[in-house]
XYZ file of C-alpha atoms in Angstrom:
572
model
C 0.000 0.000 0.000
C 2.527 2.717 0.892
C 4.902 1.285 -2.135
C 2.143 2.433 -4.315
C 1.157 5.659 -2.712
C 5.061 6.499 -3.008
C 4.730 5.410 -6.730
C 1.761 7.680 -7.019
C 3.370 10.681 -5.650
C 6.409 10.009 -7.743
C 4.271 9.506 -10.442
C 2.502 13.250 -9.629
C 5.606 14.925 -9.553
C 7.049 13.632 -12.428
C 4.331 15.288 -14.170
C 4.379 18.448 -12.257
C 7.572 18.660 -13.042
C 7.095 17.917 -17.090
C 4.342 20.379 -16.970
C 6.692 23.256 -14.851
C 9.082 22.164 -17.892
C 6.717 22.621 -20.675
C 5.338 25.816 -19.606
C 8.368 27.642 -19.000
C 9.180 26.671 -22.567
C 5.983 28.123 -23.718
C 6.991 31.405 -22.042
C 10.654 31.469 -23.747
C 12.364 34.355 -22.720
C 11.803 37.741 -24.223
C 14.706 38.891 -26.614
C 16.127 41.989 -25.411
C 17.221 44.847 -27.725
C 19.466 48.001 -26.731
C 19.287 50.935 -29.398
C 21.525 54.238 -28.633
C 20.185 57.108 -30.158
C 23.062 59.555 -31.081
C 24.293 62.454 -33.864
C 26.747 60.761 -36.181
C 28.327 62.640 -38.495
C 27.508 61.597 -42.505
C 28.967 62.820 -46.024
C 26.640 63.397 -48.685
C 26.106 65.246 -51.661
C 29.443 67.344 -51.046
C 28.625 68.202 -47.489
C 28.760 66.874 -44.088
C 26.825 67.046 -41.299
C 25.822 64.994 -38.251
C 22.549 63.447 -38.301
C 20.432 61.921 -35.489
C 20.962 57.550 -35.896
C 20.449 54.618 -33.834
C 23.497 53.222 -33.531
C 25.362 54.861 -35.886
C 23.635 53.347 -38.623
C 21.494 55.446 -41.778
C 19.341 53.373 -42.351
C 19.133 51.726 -38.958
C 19.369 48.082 -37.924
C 17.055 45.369 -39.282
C 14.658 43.926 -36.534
C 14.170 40.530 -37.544
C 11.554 38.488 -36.273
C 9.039 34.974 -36.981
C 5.621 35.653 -36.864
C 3.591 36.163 -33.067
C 6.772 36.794 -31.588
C 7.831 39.309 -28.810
C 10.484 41.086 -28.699
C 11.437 44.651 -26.243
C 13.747 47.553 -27.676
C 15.373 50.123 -25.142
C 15.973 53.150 -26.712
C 18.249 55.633 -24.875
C 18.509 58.822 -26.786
C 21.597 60.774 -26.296
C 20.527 63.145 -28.929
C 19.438 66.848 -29.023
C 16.011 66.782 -29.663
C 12.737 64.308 -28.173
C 11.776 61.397 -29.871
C 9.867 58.734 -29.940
C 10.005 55.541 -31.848
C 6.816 54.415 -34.133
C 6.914 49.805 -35.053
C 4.645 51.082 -38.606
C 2.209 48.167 -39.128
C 2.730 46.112 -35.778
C -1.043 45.754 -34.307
C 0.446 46.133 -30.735
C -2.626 44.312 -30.015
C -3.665 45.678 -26.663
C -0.625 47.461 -25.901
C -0.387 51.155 -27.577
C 1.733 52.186 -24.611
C 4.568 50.869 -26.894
C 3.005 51.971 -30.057
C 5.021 55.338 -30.064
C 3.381 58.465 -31.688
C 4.735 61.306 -29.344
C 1.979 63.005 -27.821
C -0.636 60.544 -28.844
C 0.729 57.325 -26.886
C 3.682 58.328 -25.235
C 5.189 61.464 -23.946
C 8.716 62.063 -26.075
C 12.088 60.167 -24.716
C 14.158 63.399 -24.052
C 17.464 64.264 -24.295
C 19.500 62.228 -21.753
C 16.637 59.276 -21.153
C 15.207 56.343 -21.924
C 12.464 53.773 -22.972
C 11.469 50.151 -23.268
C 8.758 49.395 -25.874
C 7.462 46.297 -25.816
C 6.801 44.851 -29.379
C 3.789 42.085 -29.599
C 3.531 40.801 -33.031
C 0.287 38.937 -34.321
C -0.661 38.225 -37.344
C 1.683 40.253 -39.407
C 4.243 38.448 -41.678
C 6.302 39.856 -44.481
C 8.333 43.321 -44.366
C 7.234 46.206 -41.996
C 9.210 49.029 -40.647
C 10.022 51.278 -37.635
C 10.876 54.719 -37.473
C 10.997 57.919 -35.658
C 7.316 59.320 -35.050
C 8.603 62.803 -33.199
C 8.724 66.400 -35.539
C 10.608 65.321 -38.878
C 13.647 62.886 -36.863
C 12.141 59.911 -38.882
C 14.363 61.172 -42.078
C 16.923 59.319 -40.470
C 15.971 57.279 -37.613
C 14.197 54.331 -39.556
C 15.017 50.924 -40.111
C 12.916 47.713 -41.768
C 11.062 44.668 -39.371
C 11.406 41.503 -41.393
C 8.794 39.116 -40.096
C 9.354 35.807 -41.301
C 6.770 32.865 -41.696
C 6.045 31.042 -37.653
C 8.228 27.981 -37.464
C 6.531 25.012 -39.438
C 5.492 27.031 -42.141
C 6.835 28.416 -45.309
C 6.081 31.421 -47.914
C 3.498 31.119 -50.243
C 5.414 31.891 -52.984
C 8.769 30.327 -54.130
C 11.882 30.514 -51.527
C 14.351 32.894 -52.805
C 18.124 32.778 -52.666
C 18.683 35.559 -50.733
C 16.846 39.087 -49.394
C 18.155 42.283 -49.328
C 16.193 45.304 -47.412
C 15.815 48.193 -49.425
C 15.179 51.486 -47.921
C 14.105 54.553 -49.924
C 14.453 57.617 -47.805
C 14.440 61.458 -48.068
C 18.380 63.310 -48.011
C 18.176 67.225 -46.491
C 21.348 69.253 -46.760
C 20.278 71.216 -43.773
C 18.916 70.341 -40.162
C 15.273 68.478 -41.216
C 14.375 69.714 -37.532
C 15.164 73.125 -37.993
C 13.894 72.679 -41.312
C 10.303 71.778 -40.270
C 10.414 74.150 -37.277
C 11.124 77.190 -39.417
C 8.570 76.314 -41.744
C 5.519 75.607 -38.699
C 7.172 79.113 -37.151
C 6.553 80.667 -40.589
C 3.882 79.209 -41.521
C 4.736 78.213 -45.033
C 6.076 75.275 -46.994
C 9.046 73.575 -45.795
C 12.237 72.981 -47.899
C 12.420 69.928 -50.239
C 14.595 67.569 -49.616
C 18.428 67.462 -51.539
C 17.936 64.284 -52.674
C 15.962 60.233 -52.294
C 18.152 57.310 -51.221
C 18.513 54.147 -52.187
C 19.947 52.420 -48.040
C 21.236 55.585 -47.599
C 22.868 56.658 -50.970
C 21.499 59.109 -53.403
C 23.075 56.964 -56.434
C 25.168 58.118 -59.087
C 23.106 58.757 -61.894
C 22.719 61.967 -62.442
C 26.440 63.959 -61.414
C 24.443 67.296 -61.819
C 21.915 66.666 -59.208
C 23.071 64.399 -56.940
C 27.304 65.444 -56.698
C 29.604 63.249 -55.030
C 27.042 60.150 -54.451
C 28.913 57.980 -57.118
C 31.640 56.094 -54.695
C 28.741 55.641 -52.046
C 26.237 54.154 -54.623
C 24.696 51.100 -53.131
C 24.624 47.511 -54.889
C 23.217 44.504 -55.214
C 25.188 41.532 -55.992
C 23.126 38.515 -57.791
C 23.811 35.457 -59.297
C 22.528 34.695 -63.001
C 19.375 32.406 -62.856
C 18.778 33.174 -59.133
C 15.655 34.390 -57.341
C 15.735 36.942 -54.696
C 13.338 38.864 -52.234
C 13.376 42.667 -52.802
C 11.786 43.724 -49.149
C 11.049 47.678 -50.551
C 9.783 50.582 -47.619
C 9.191 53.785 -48.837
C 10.301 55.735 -46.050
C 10.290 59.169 -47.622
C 9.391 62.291 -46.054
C 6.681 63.847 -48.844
C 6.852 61.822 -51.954
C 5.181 58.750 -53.744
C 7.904 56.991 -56.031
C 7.903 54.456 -58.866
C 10.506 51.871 -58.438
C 12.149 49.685 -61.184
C 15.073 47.619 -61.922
C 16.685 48.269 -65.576
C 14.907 45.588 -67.961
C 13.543 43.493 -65.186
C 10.236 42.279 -64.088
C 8.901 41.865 -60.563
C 6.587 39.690 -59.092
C 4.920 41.595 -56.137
C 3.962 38.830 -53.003
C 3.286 40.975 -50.270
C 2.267 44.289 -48.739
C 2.543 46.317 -45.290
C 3.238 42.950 -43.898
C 0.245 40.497 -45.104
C 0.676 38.452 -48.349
C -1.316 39.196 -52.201
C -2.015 37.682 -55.008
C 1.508 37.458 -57.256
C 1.358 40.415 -59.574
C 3.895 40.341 -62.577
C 4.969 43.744 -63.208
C 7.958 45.806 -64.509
C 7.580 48.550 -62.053
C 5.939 49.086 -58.591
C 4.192 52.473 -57.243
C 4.892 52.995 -53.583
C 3.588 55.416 -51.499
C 5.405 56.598 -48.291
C 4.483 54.546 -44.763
C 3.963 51.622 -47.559
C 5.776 48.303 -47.587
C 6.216 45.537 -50.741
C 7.398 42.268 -50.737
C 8.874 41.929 -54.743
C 10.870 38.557 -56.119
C 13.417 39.420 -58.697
C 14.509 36.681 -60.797
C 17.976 37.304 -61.794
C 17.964 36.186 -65.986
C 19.010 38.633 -68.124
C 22.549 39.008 -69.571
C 25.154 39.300 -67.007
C 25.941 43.298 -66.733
C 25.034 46.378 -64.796
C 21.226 47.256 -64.138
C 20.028 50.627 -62.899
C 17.345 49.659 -60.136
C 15.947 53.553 -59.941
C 12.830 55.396 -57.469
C 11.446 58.899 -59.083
C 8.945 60.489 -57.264
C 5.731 61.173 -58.166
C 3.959 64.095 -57.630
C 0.153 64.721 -57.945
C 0.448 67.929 -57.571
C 4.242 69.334 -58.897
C 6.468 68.926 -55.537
C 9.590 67.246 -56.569
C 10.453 64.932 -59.689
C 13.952 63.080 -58.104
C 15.272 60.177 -59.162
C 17.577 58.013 -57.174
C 19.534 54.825 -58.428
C 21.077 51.954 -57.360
C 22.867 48.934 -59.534
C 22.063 45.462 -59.738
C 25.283 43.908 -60.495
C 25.466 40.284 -61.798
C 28.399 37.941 -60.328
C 31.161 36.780 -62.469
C 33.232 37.879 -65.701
C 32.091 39.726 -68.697
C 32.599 43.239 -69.553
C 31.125 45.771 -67.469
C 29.328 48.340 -69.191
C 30.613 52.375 -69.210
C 27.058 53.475 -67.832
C 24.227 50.920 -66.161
C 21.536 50.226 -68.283
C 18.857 52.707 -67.001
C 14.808 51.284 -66.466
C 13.148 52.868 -69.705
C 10.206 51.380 -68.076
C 10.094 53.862 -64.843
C 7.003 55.902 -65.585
C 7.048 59.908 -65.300
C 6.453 61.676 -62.279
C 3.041 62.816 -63.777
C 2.051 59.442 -64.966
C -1.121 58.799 -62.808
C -2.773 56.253 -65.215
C 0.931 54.380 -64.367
C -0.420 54.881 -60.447
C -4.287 53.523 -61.224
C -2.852 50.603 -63.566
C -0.884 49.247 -60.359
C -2.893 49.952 -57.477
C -6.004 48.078 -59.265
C -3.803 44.846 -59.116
C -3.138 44.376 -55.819
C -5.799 42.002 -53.989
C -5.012 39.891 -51.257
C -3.715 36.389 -51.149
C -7.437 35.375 -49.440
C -5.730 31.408 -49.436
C -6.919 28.540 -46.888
C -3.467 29.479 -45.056
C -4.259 33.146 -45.278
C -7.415 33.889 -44.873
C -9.458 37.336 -44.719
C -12.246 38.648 -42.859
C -14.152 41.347 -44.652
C -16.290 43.229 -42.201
C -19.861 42.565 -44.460
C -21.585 44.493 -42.436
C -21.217 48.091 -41.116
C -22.224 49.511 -37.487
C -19.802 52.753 -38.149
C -19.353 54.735 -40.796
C -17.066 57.853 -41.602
C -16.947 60.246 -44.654
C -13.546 62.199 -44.257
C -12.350 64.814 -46.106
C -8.929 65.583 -47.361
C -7.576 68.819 -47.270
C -4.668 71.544 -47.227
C -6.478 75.332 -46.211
C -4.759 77.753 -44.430
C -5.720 80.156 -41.397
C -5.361 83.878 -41.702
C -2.319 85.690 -39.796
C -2.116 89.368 -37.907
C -1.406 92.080 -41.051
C -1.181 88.811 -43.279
C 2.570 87.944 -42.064
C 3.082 84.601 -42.561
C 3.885 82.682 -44.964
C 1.393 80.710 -46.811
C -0.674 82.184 -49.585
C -2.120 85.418 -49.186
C 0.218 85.997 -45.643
C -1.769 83.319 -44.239
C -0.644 79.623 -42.063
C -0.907 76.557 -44.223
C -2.869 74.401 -42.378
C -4.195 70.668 -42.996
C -7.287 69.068 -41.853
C -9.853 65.932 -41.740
C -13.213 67.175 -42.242
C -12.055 70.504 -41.444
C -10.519 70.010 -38.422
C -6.625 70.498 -38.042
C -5.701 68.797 -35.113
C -3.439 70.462 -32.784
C -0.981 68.169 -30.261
C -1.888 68.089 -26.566
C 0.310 68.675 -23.216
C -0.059 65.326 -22.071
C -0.149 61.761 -24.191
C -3.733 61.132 -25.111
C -3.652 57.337 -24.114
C -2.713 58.630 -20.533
C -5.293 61.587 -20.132
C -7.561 58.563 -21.429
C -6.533 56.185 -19.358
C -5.963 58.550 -16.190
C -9.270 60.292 -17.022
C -7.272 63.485 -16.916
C -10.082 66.218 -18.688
C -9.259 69.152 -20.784
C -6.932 67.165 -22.880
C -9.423 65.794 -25.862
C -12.990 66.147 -26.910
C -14.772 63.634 -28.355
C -16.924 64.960 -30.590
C -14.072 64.449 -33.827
C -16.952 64.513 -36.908
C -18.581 61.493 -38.717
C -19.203 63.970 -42.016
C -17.606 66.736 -43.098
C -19.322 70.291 -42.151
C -19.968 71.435 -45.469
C -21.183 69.245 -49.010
C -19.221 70.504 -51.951
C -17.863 69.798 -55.186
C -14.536 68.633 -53.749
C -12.784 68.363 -56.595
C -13.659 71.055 -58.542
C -11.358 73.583 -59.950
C -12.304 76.233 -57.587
C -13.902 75.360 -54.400
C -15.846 77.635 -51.597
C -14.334 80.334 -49.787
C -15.896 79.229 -46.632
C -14.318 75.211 -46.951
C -10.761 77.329 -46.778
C -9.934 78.066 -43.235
C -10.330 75.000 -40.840
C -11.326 74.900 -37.348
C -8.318 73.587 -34.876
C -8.779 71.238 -31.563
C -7.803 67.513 -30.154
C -10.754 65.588 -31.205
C -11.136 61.781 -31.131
C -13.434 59.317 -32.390
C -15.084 56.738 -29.920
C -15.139 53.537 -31.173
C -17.183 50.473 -29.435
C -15.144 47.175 -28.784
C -15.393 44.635 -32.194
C -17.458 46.927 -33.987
C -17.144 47.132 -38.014
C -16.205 50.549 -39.620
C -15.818 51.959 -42.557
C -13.952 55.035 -43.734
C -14.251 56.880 -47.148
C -11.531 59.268 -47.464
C -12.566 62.062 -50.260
C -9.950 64.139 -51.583
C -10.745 67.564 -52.213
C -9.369 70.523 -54.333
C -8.981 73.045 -51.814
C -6.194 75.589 -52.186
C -5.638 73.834 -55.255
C -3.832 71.412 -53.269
C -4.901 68.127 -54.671
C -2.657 65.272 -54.618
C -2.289 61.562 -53.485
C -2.876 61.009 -49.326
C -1.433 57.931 -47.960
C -3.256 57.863 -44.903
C -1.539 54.913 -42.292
C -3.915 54.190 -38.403
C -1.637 52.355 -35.968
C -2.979 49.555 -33.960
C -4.933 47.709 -37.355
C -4.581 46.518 -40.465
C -7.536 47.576 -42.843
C -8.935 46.292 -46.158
C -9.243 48.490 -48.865
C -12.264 47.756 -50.844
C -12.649 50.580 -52.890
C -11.067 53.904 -54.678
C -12.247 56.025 -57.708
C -12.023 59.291 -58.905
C -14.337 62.469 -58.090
C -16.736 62.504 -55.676
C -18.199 59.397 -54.016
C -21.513 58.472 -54.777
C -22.944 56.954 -51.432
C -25.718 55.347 -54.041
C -23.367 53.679 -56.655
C -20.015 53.567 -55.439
C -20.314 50.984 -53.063
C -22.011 48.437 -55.927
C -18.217 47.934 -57.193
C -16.485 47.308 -53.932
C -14.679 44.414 -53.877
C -15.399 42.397 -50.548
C -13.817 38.965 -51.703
C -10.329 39.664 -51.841
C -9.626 43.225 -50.780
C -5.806 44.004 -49.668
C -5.335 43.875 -45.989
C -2.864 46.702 -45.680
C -2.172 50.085 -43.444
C -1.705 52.701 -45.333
C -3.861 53.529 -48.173
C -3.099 55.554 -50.803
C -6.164 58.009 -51.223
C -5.989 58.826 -55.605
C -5.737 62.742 -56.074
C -9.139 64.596 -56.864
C -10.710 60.863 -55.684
C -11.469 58.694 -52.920
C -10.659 55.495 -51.382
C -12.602 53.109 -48.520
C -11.660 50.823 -46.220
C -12.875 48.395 -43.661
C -11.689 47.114 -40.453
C -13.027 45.847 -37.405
C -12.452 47.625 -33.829
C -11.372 44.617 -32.147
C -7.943 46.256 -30.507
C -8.704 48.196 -27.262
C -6.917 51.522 -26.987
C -6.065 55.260 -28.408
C -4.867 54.824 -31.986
C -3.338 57.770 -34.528
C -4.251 58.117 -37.931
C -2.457 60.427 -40.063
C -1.615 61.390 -43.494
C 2.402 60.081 -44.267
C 3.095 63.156 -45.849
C 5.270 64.395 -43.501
C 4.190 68.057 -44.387
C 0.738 67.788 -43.835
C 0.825 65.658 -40.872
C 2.584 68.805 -39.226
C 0.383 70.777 -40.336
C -2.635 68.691 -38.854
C -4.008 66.186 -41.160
C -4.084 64.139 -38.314
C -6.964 62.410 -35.972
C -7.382 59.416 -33.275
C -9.560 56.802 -32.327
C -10.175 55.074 -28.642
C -11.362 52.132 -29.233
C -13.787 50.981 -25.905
C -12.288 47.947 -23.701
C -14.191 44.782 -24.622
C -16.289 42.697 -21.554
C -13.413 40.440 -20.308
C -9.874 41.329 -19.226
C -8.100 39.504 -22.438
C -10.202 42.445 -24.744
C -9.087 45.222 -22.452
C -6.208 47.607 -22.471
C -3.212 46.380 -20.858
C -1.773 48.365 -17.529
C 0.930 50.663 -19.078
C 4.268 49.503 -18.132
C 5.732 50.972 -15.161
C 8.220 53.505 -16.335
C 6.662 55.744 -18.383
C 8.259 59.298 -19.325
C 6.907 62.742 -18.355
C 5.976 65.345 -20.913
């Protein structure tokens, strides 16, 4: 009798103990990242100056990652200006504390201190990105997330040979903080920027424009018959680019970190916040290929180009000059802009599914625009002596003192309203020539939308002519990916528009290109408790306050509520 009851409790612990042992493998240890944030001095385009990096590095380090990990980043800036670090297309389900818009879900790391984010992947897989989400210090503090397939499983698409990251940025001869301060101070348009980059080079094509860059010029090294993974972020400041490799095709797999149908194309159109997953099969003749980004500009802001070279491995004779892509469209082409964005659909497979909100319990109609409020003796200087100013159905939202998530989450009034607008104020031709006097000047204030928990919402974004400042919005909200169901051009018809939206296999991305003088929808479902930004990624006009946020209601049970913020979290 006691020989068994010992065998029993042997028995019991052995299995206590395999259980201890399979739990605490379950809850593997968190990887731990440390990121310095510091000026480094840089030499481009004849000129030196020192730039704010993490690390050292322009672009920053690669965050690589399998899908539903964790992972925490502290970030200790030893810089000369706040900042804040943004994970662009990580759901942070639960968890904006570590989401990183300053003044939205954190209050800025300043000079001198710190912060841990803690970075919760879900069901994100392919290429994202972080970056800087404080004044204009993203130009250089950005880096790609690589988020590869969970163990067990594979891409849906062939394996390629090898990856390379590349980075398309924005290159500003002077401070881009002072840059962006003096123009806010001013009120007017800020400077463009010197020059794009291919991972940090401006490229050597054109010695006129872009001096010096030659030496630096940034290539790819490939193997004839080979397949590799182009992971392409357009992390620009202001401009929309088409991107090709000389005589090349692409086949496009993925977007803003979800996968889509395969799309054989010779160039790509890539707006900034965006992400694209591209294979590039390596079969032409073995020489020098110009791979090459030009802007594009829907309304006339900058028509760069910036190069790299795809070099092929092995001997033949190089060419004098790279072959350059005679298949990059111009930076007016917009039919080249509607012929690619109509292609991409999502993947919609039995190992990636999709989950099209069908039905709608919210519904927003947003307008796009750039006014401008009137300054004392008109001395400022935007048209007419006025402040350029940018807005979402007319209002132009102005930062708080303290975070929004906190004064949320605190219950600290005065901060926000909630009364941000389902409809614009005023009905107009919105993209007509000349538009109403009174549409012009928009109100200012912190207003947020008030979501429920899991409810379905839809937002059509209408561009509008005001100012004369029409031009493509790529409009990214943290905390979700969306599915864009629909776009067109003009003004949305509430009665006919919605017959062609496509609700099978929509794109599941998070940022959405809204078409100059047009519109786009999307869909998503408010299942991720918390305050969330959502913002145009035109640098510009997100300073000057094309810029709202939602707070989206706890759910019923404590795994659909926010998470406690962590305990260290900095003071504004």
């Amino acid at each position: 009798m006691e020989l068994k009851k010992s065998l029993k409790l042997e028995l019991l612990g052995f299995f206590l103990l395999n259980a201890f042992v399979v739990s605490m493998a379950a809850r593997k240890p968190i990887p731990s990242i440390n990121w310095v944030l510091k000026e480094t001095k840089y030499t481009r385009l004849c000129s030196s100056k020192k730039i704010l990096t993490v690390n050292g590095l322009f672009p920053g380090p690669t965050l690589y990652v399998r899908k539903g990990d964790r992972l925490t980043v502290n970030v200790q800036n030893q810089g000369k200006y706040n900042v804040t670090i943004h994970w662009h297309g990580v759901k942070q389900p639960r968890n904006p504390w570590s989401d990183g818009p300053e003044y939205i879900t954190q209050c800025p790391i300043k000079p001198g201190a710190n912060f841990t984010y803690e970075i919760i992947f879900s069901t994100e897989e392919g290429t994202l990105w972080w970056h800087a989400h404080s004044d204009w210090s993203r130009a250089t503090v950005h880096g790609p997330i690589v988020v590869y397939p969970s163990i067990g499983t594979t891409y849906p698409f062939p394996k390629p040979h090898a990856e390379f990251p590349i980075v398309l940025a924005s290159w500003f001869k002077g401070d881009v903080m002072e840059i962006i301060q003096s123009a806010l101070e001013g009120g007017g348009e800020p400077n463009k920027s010197d020059a794009l980059t291919i991972n940090g080079q401006p490229g050597d094509l054109y010695s006129d424009l872009y001096n010096c860059s030659k030496p630096g010029t940034f290539k790819v090294m490939v193997n004839y018959g080979k397949r590799y993974l182009l992971r392409v972020i357009n992390s620009i400041m202001n401009e929309e680019v088409f991107f090709a490799v000389a005589q090349h095709n692409f086949t496009v797999v993925g977007m803003d970190g979800a996968y889509i149908k395969p799309i054989e194309t010779d160039y790509i159109f890539i707006t900034p916040g965006q992400t694209m997953d591209i294979l590039l099969t390596a079969n032409k003749s073995p020489s020098h290929y110009y791979m090459a980004a030009r802007a594009y500009a829907g309304a006339f802001y900058d028509n760069t180009t910036t190069t790299a070279i795809v070099k092929y491995i092995g001997n033949y004779t190089a060419p004098s000059t790279p072959t350059f892509p005679s298949n990059l469209p111009n930076y007016t082409d917009i039919d080249a802009v509607t012929d690619f964005t109509k292609l991409i659909k999502a993947l919609a497979s039995k190992d990636h599914p999709i989950d099209v909100p069908k039905k709608v319990d919210t519904r927003l109609f947003i307008t796009i625009s750039v006014g401008s409020i009137p300054c004392p003796n008109d001395s400022c200087d935007g048209p007419d002596g006025s402040r350029l100013a940018a807005s979402l159905n007319n209002i132009s939202f102005e930062e708080p003192a303290v975070d929004l998530l906190q004064a949320y989450y605190r219950k600290i009034g005065g901060i926000f309203t909630t009364d941000f607008p389902s409809v614009p104020p005023y009905f107009f031709n919105f993209t007509a020539d000349v538009t109403p006097d009174n549409v012009l000047i928009p109100s200012t204030g912190t207003k947020v939308k008030v979501l429920e928990f899991n409810s379905s919402v839809e937002i059509v974004f209408q561009g509008t002519n005001v100012l004369s400042g029409a031009e493509n919005h790529p409009m990214h909200l943290h905390g979700f990916s969306f599915y864009h169901v629909g776009y067109g051009f003009g003004n949305f018809d509430n009665k006919t528009d919605p017959k062609g939206y496509n609700l099978v296999d929509p794109p599941e991305i998070n940022t959405v290109g809204v078409p100059k003088n047009g519109w786009a929808t999307i869909r998503f479902r408010a299942d991720n408790p918390g305050v969330w930004f959502m913002h145009c990624h035109l640098e510009r006009h997100s300073s000057w306050g094309m810029d709202m946020a939602f707070i989206v209601k706890n759910g019923s049970t404590r795994s659909t509520s926010l998470r406690q913020p962590p305990r260290h979290l900095n003071p504004c």
